Amino acid sequence: MWLLAAGVIGIAAGLTLDATGVGPSVKRIWTPSWTLFSGGWCFLILAGLYVAIDLAGRPAPLRLAFPLVVIGTNSIAAYLIAHLFENFIRGALRTHLGAATFSRSARRTSRS
């Protein structure tokens, strides 16, 4: 019930701040109203998952939740993989294959 209440309060507070003009809801710069709004949704999702997985207590939901358990126990590794490897791979390809390898203009000139 606490997760559900926190979710509803967060969403309501974020929408109220946006509607009254105290702080616009802008995701790009993470304004306080957006933070409360998105945090409220996170609490609601967490409440739903808690009910579906922990309170159900059957083996089937637990098997379905296994990928979430793996990511949750390795959250720092998942964060680093998501943010570091993309730039690392892109940089390595540019270093070894050249900056214009994947541009459209490079493909046109090599065909003609």
Backbone as CSV, one residue per row, in Angstrom:
resi,resn,N_x,N_y,N_z,CA_x,CA_y,CA_z,C_x,C_y,C_z
1,MET,0.824,-1.198,0.000,0.000,0.000,0.000,0.864,1.256,0.000
2,TRP,2.033,1.180,0.673,2.916,2.351,0.716,3.446,2.689,-0.680
3,LEU,3.796,1.677,-1.450,4.288,1.915,-2.804,3.199,2.517,-3.678
4,LEU,1.999,2.017,-3.547,0.874,2.534,-4.308,0.586,3.991,-3.930
5,ALA,0.583,4.290,-2.647,0.339,5.658,-2.181,1.439,6.607,-2.662
6,ALA,2.691,6.159,-2.576,3.796,7.010,-3.034,3.697,7.273,-4.534
7,GLY,3.266,6.285,-5.298,3.107,6.462,-6.733,2.029,7.472,-7.070
8,VAL,0.897,7.347,-6.433,-0.204,8.272,-6.697,0.169,9.689,-6.256
9,ILE,0.802,9.825,-5.107,1.210,11.145,-4.619,2.257,11.764,-5.549
10,GLY,3.208,10.973,-6.005,4.237,11.490,-6.901,3.665,11.973,-8.220
11,ILE,2.790,11.176,-8.813,2.170,11.576,-10.079,1.318,12.825,-9.885
12,ALA,0.523,12.848,-8.823,-0.334,14.012,-8.559,0.503,15.266,-8.298
13,ALA,1.580,15.134,-7.547,2.426,16.301,-7.252,3.093,16.824,-8.523
14,GLY,3.590,15.923,-9.361,4.219,16.346,-10.604,3.245,17.033,-11.533
15,LEU,2.053,16.468,-11.675,1.035,17.090,-12.527,0.574,18.429,-11.966
16,THR,0.462,18.524,-10.637,0.043,19.777,-10.014,1.088,20.870,-10.228
17,LEU,2.362,20.546,-10.043,3.414,21.538,-10.276,3.421,22.016,-11.726
18,ASP,3.169,21.110,-12.646,3.144,21.473,-14.059,1.912,22.307,-14.383
19,ALA,0.755,21.909,-13.886,-0.491,22.603,-14.208,-0.563,23.996,-13.599
20,THR,0.008,24.175,-12.416,-0.042,25.493,-11.767,1.048,26.434,-12.265
21,GLY,1.964,25.924,-13.035,3.018,26.771,-13.572,4.195,26.968,-12.636
22,VAL,4.197,26.271,-11.514,5.321,26.393,-10.581,6.598,25.877,-11.228
23,GLY,6.484,24.768,-11.914,7.633,24.197,-12.620,7.142,23.349,-13.765
24,PRO,7.524,23.672,-14.977,7.059,22.869,-16.111,7.651,21.470,-16.081
25,SER,6.945,20.547,-16.657,7.407,19.167,-16.707,8.229,18.964,-17.982
26,VAL,9.548,18.978,-17.820,10.457,18.838,-18.962,11.411,17.692,-18.666
27,LYS,11.299,16.621,-19.446,12.127,15.447,-19.212,13.593,15.729,-19.495
28,ARG,13.854,16.480,-20.539,15.232,16.694,-20.988,16.139,17.274,-19.899
29,ILE,15.606,18.182,-19.095,16.436,18.788,-18.044,16.024,18.328,-16.642
30,TRP,15.178,17.337,-16.562,14.753,16.731,-15.301,14.316,17.776,-14.273
31,THR,13.265,18.507,-14.633,12.706,19.481,-13.704,12.072,18.742,-12.524
32,PRO,11.872,19.433,-11.398,11.273,18.765,-10.237,9.904,18.147,-10.528
33,SER,9.096,18.817,-11.345,7.778,18.245,-11.639,7.913,16.957,-12.446
34,TRP,8.865,16.911,-13.374,9.070,15.681,-14.143,9.618,14.566,-13.234
35,THR,10.508,14.925,-12.331,11.087,13.942,-11.419,10.005,13.314,-10.534
36,LEU,9.108,14.141,-10.008,8.016,13.604,-9.189,7.069,12.744,-10.018
37,PHE,6.741,13.209,-11.217,5.839,12.468,-12.092,6.424,11.112,-12.471
38,SER,7.670,11.090,-12.949,8.275,9.820,-13.359,8.561,8.925,-12.161
39,GLY,8.925,9.517,-11.041,9.122,8.728,-9.824,7.831,8.083,-9.352
40,GLY,6.719,8.791,-9.511,5.418,8.216,-9.172,5.102,7.002,-10.014
41,TRP,5.395,7.093,-11.317,5.182,5.930,-12.181,6.086,4.773,-11.788
42,CYS,7.308,5.069,-11.404,8.219,4.004,-10.963,7.676,3.297,-9.723
43,PHE,7.140,4.063,-8.784,6.546,3.451,-7.597,5.339,2.582,-7.958
44,LEU,4.505,3.037,-8.897,3.349,2.235,-9.306,3.783,0.939,-9.985
45,ILE,4.787,1.021,-10.841,5.292,-0.185,-11.502,5.890,-1.140,-10.471
46,LEU,6.643,-0.590,-9.526,7.214,-1.427,-8.474,6.125,-2.088,-7.640
47,ALA,5.052,-1.361,-7.343,3.937,-1.948,-6.588,3.297,-3.082,-7.377
48,GLY,3.122,-2.884,-8.684,2.548,-3.940,-9.513,3.424,-5.177,-9.572
49,LEU,4.725,-4.974,-9.735,5.643,-6.114,-9.763,5.710,-6.819,-8.414
50,TYR,5.628,-6.059,-7.338,5.624,-6.660,-6.003,4.421,-7.573,-5.825
51,VAL,3.260,-7.096,-6.253,2.047,-7.912,-6.141,2.142,-9.135,-7.045
52,ALA,2.597,-8.933,-8.286,2.622,-10.031,-9.254,3.671,-11.089,-8.938
53,ILE,4.796,-10.679,-8.373,5.893,-11.636,-8.170,6.006,-12.080,-6.719
54,ASP,6.111,-11.139,-5.800,6.353,-11.516,-4.406,5.111,-12.049,-3.703
55,LEU,3.985,-11.422,-3.932,2.781,-11.874,-3.237,2.158,-13.101,-3.885
56,ALA,2.378,-13.289,-5.180,1.832,-14.471,-5.852,2.510,-15.728,-5.316
57,GLY,3.838,-15.704,-5.208,4.574,-16.800,-4.596,4.576,-18.109,-5.352
58,ARG,4.082,-18.115,-6.563,4.102,-19.344,-7.359,5.386,-19.404,-8.170
59,PRO,5.830,-20.596,-8.562,7.077,-20.713,-9.322,7.038,-20.054,-10.701
60,ALA,5.886,-20.035,-11.379,5.820,-19.479,-12.738,6.202,-17.997,-12.773
61,PRO,5.640,-17.135,-11.913,6.073,-15.735,-11.952,7.543,-15.561,-11.584
62,LEU,8.048,-16.435,-10.718,9.448,-16.321,-10.325,10.374,-16.643,-11.492
63,ARG,10.007,-17.617,-12.315,10.820,-17.935,-13.506,10.783,-16.791,-14.500
64,LEU,9.631,-16.176,-14.655,9.518,-15.049,-15.584,10.310,-13.838,-15.097
65,ALA,10.478,-13.718,-13.799,11.183,-12.576,-13.233,12.685,-12.790,-13.160
66,PHE,13.178,-13.948,-13.555,14.614,-14.222,-13.441,15.488,-13.192,-14.152
67,PRO,15.168,-12.754,-15.380,16.001,-11.715,-16.001,16.030,-10.416,-15.186
68,LEU,14.916,-10.070,-14.562,14.892,-8.867,-13.722,15.769,-9.040,-12.484
69,VAL,15.803,-10.251,-11.945,16.655,-10.529,-10.782,18.123,-10.403,-11.168
70,VAL,18.486,-10.934,-12.322,19.879,-10.861,-12.780,20.290,-9.413,-12.988
71,ILE,19.456,-8.627,-13.671,19.785,-7.216,-13.909,19.818,-6.456,-12.592
72,GLY,18.884,-6.753,-11.698,18.839,-6.050,-10.419,20.064,-6.316,-9.556
73,THR,20.573,-7.543,-9.584,21.751,-7.846,-8.770,23.028,-7.342,-9.427
74,ASN,22.974,-7.073,-10.717,24.136,-6.547,-11.436,23.816,-5.188,-12.040
75,SER,23.165,-4.331,-11.282,22.677,-3.069,-11.843,23.810,-2.147,-12.269
76,ILE,24.898,-2.126,-11.549,26.015,-1.272,-11.955,26.619,-1.786,-13.257
77,ALA,26.748,-3.086,-13.393,27.267,-3.651,-14.640,26.318,-3.349,-15.802
78,ALA,25.006,-3.444,-15.585,24.041,-3.142,-16.649,24.127,-1.675,-17.049
79,TYR,24.291,-0.794,-16.077,24.415,0.638,-16.372,25.675,0.908,-17.189
80,LEU,26.779,0.323,-16.780,28.031,0.539,-17.506,27.977,-0.031,-18.914
81,ILE,27.380,-1.196,-19.073,27.257,-1.780,-20.409,26.422,-0.874,-21.300
82,ALA,25.340,-0.341,-20.767,24.451,0.494,-21.569,25.107,1.809,-21.976
83,HIS,25.962,2.366,-21.127,26.489,3.702,-21.402,27.932,3.730,-21.884
84,LEU,28.716,2.753,-21.552,30.121,2.803,-21.933,30.427,2.057,-23.219
85,PHE,29.784,0.917,-23.419,30.138,0.109,-24.583,29.746,0.761,-25.897
86,GLU,28.654,1.502,-25.922,28.228,2.145,-27.164,29.310,3.100,-27.673
87,ASN,29.801,3.967,-26.826,30.854,4.903,-27.229,32.173,4.186,-27.491
88,PHE,32.460,3.142,-26.733,33.698,2.399,-26.925,33.713,1.727,-28.295
89,ILE,32.620,1.078,-28.641,32.543,0.395,-29.936,32.586,1.400,-31.077
90,ARG,31.824,2.485,-30.950,31.826,3.510,-31.990,33.224,4.105,-32.166
91,GLY,33.891,4.409,-31.071,35.240,4.962,-31.148,36.240,3.992,-31.743
92,ALA,36.136,2.723,-31.373,37.056,1.721,-31.920,36.851,1.543,-33.419
93,LEU,35.605,1.546,-33.872,35.344,1.419,-35.301,35.871,2.627,-36.072
94,ARG,35.698,3.813,-35.509,36.225,5.007,-36.167,37.752,4.981,-36.217
95,THR,38.363,4.512,-35.147,39.825,4.480,-35.104,40.384,3.514,-36.132
96,HIS,39.795,2.340,-36.234,40.367,1.301,-37.071,39.858,1.291,-38.513
97,LEU,38.660,1.823,-38.734,38.094,1.797,-40.078,38.023,3.182,-40.730
98,GLY,38.213,4.221,-39.962,38.138,5.575,-40.490,36.814,6.229,-40.139
99,ALA,36.826,7.550,-40.033,35.639,8.294,-39.610,34.530,8.262,-40.644
100,ALA,34.855,8.148,-41.906,33.834,8.222,-42.956,33.356,6.848,-43.424
101,THR,33.717,5.797,-42.741,33.365,4.449,-43.182,31.860,4.239,-43.245
102,PHE,31.130,4.747,-42.275,29.698,4.485,-42.203,28.845,5.647,-42.693
103,SER,29.448,6.666,-43.273,28.654,7.779,-43.787,28.161,7.470,-45.194
104,ARG,27.064,8.054,-45.558,26.475,7.789,-46.893,27.335,8.341,-48.002
105,SER,27.952,9.479,-47.779,28.795,10.066,-48.836,29.984,9.182,-49.135
106,ALA,30.512,8.476,-48.146,31.656,7.586,-48.379,31.227,6.402,-49.236
107,ARG,30.010,5.913,-49.073,29.537,4.791,-49.865,29.306,5.194,-51.320
108,ARG,28.812,6.400,-51.529,28.560,6.856,-52.897,29.860,7.037,-53.674
109,THR,30.866,7.604,-53.029,32.123,7.855,-53.744,32.881,6.562,-54.006
110,SER,32.734,5.581,-53.137,33.450,4.327,-53.367,32.803,3.499,-54.476
111,ARG,31.519,3.689,-54.724,30.840,2.938,-55.788,31.081,3.542,-57.157
112,SER,31.302,4.830,-57.239,31.420,5.470,-58.551,32.814,5.391,-59.126
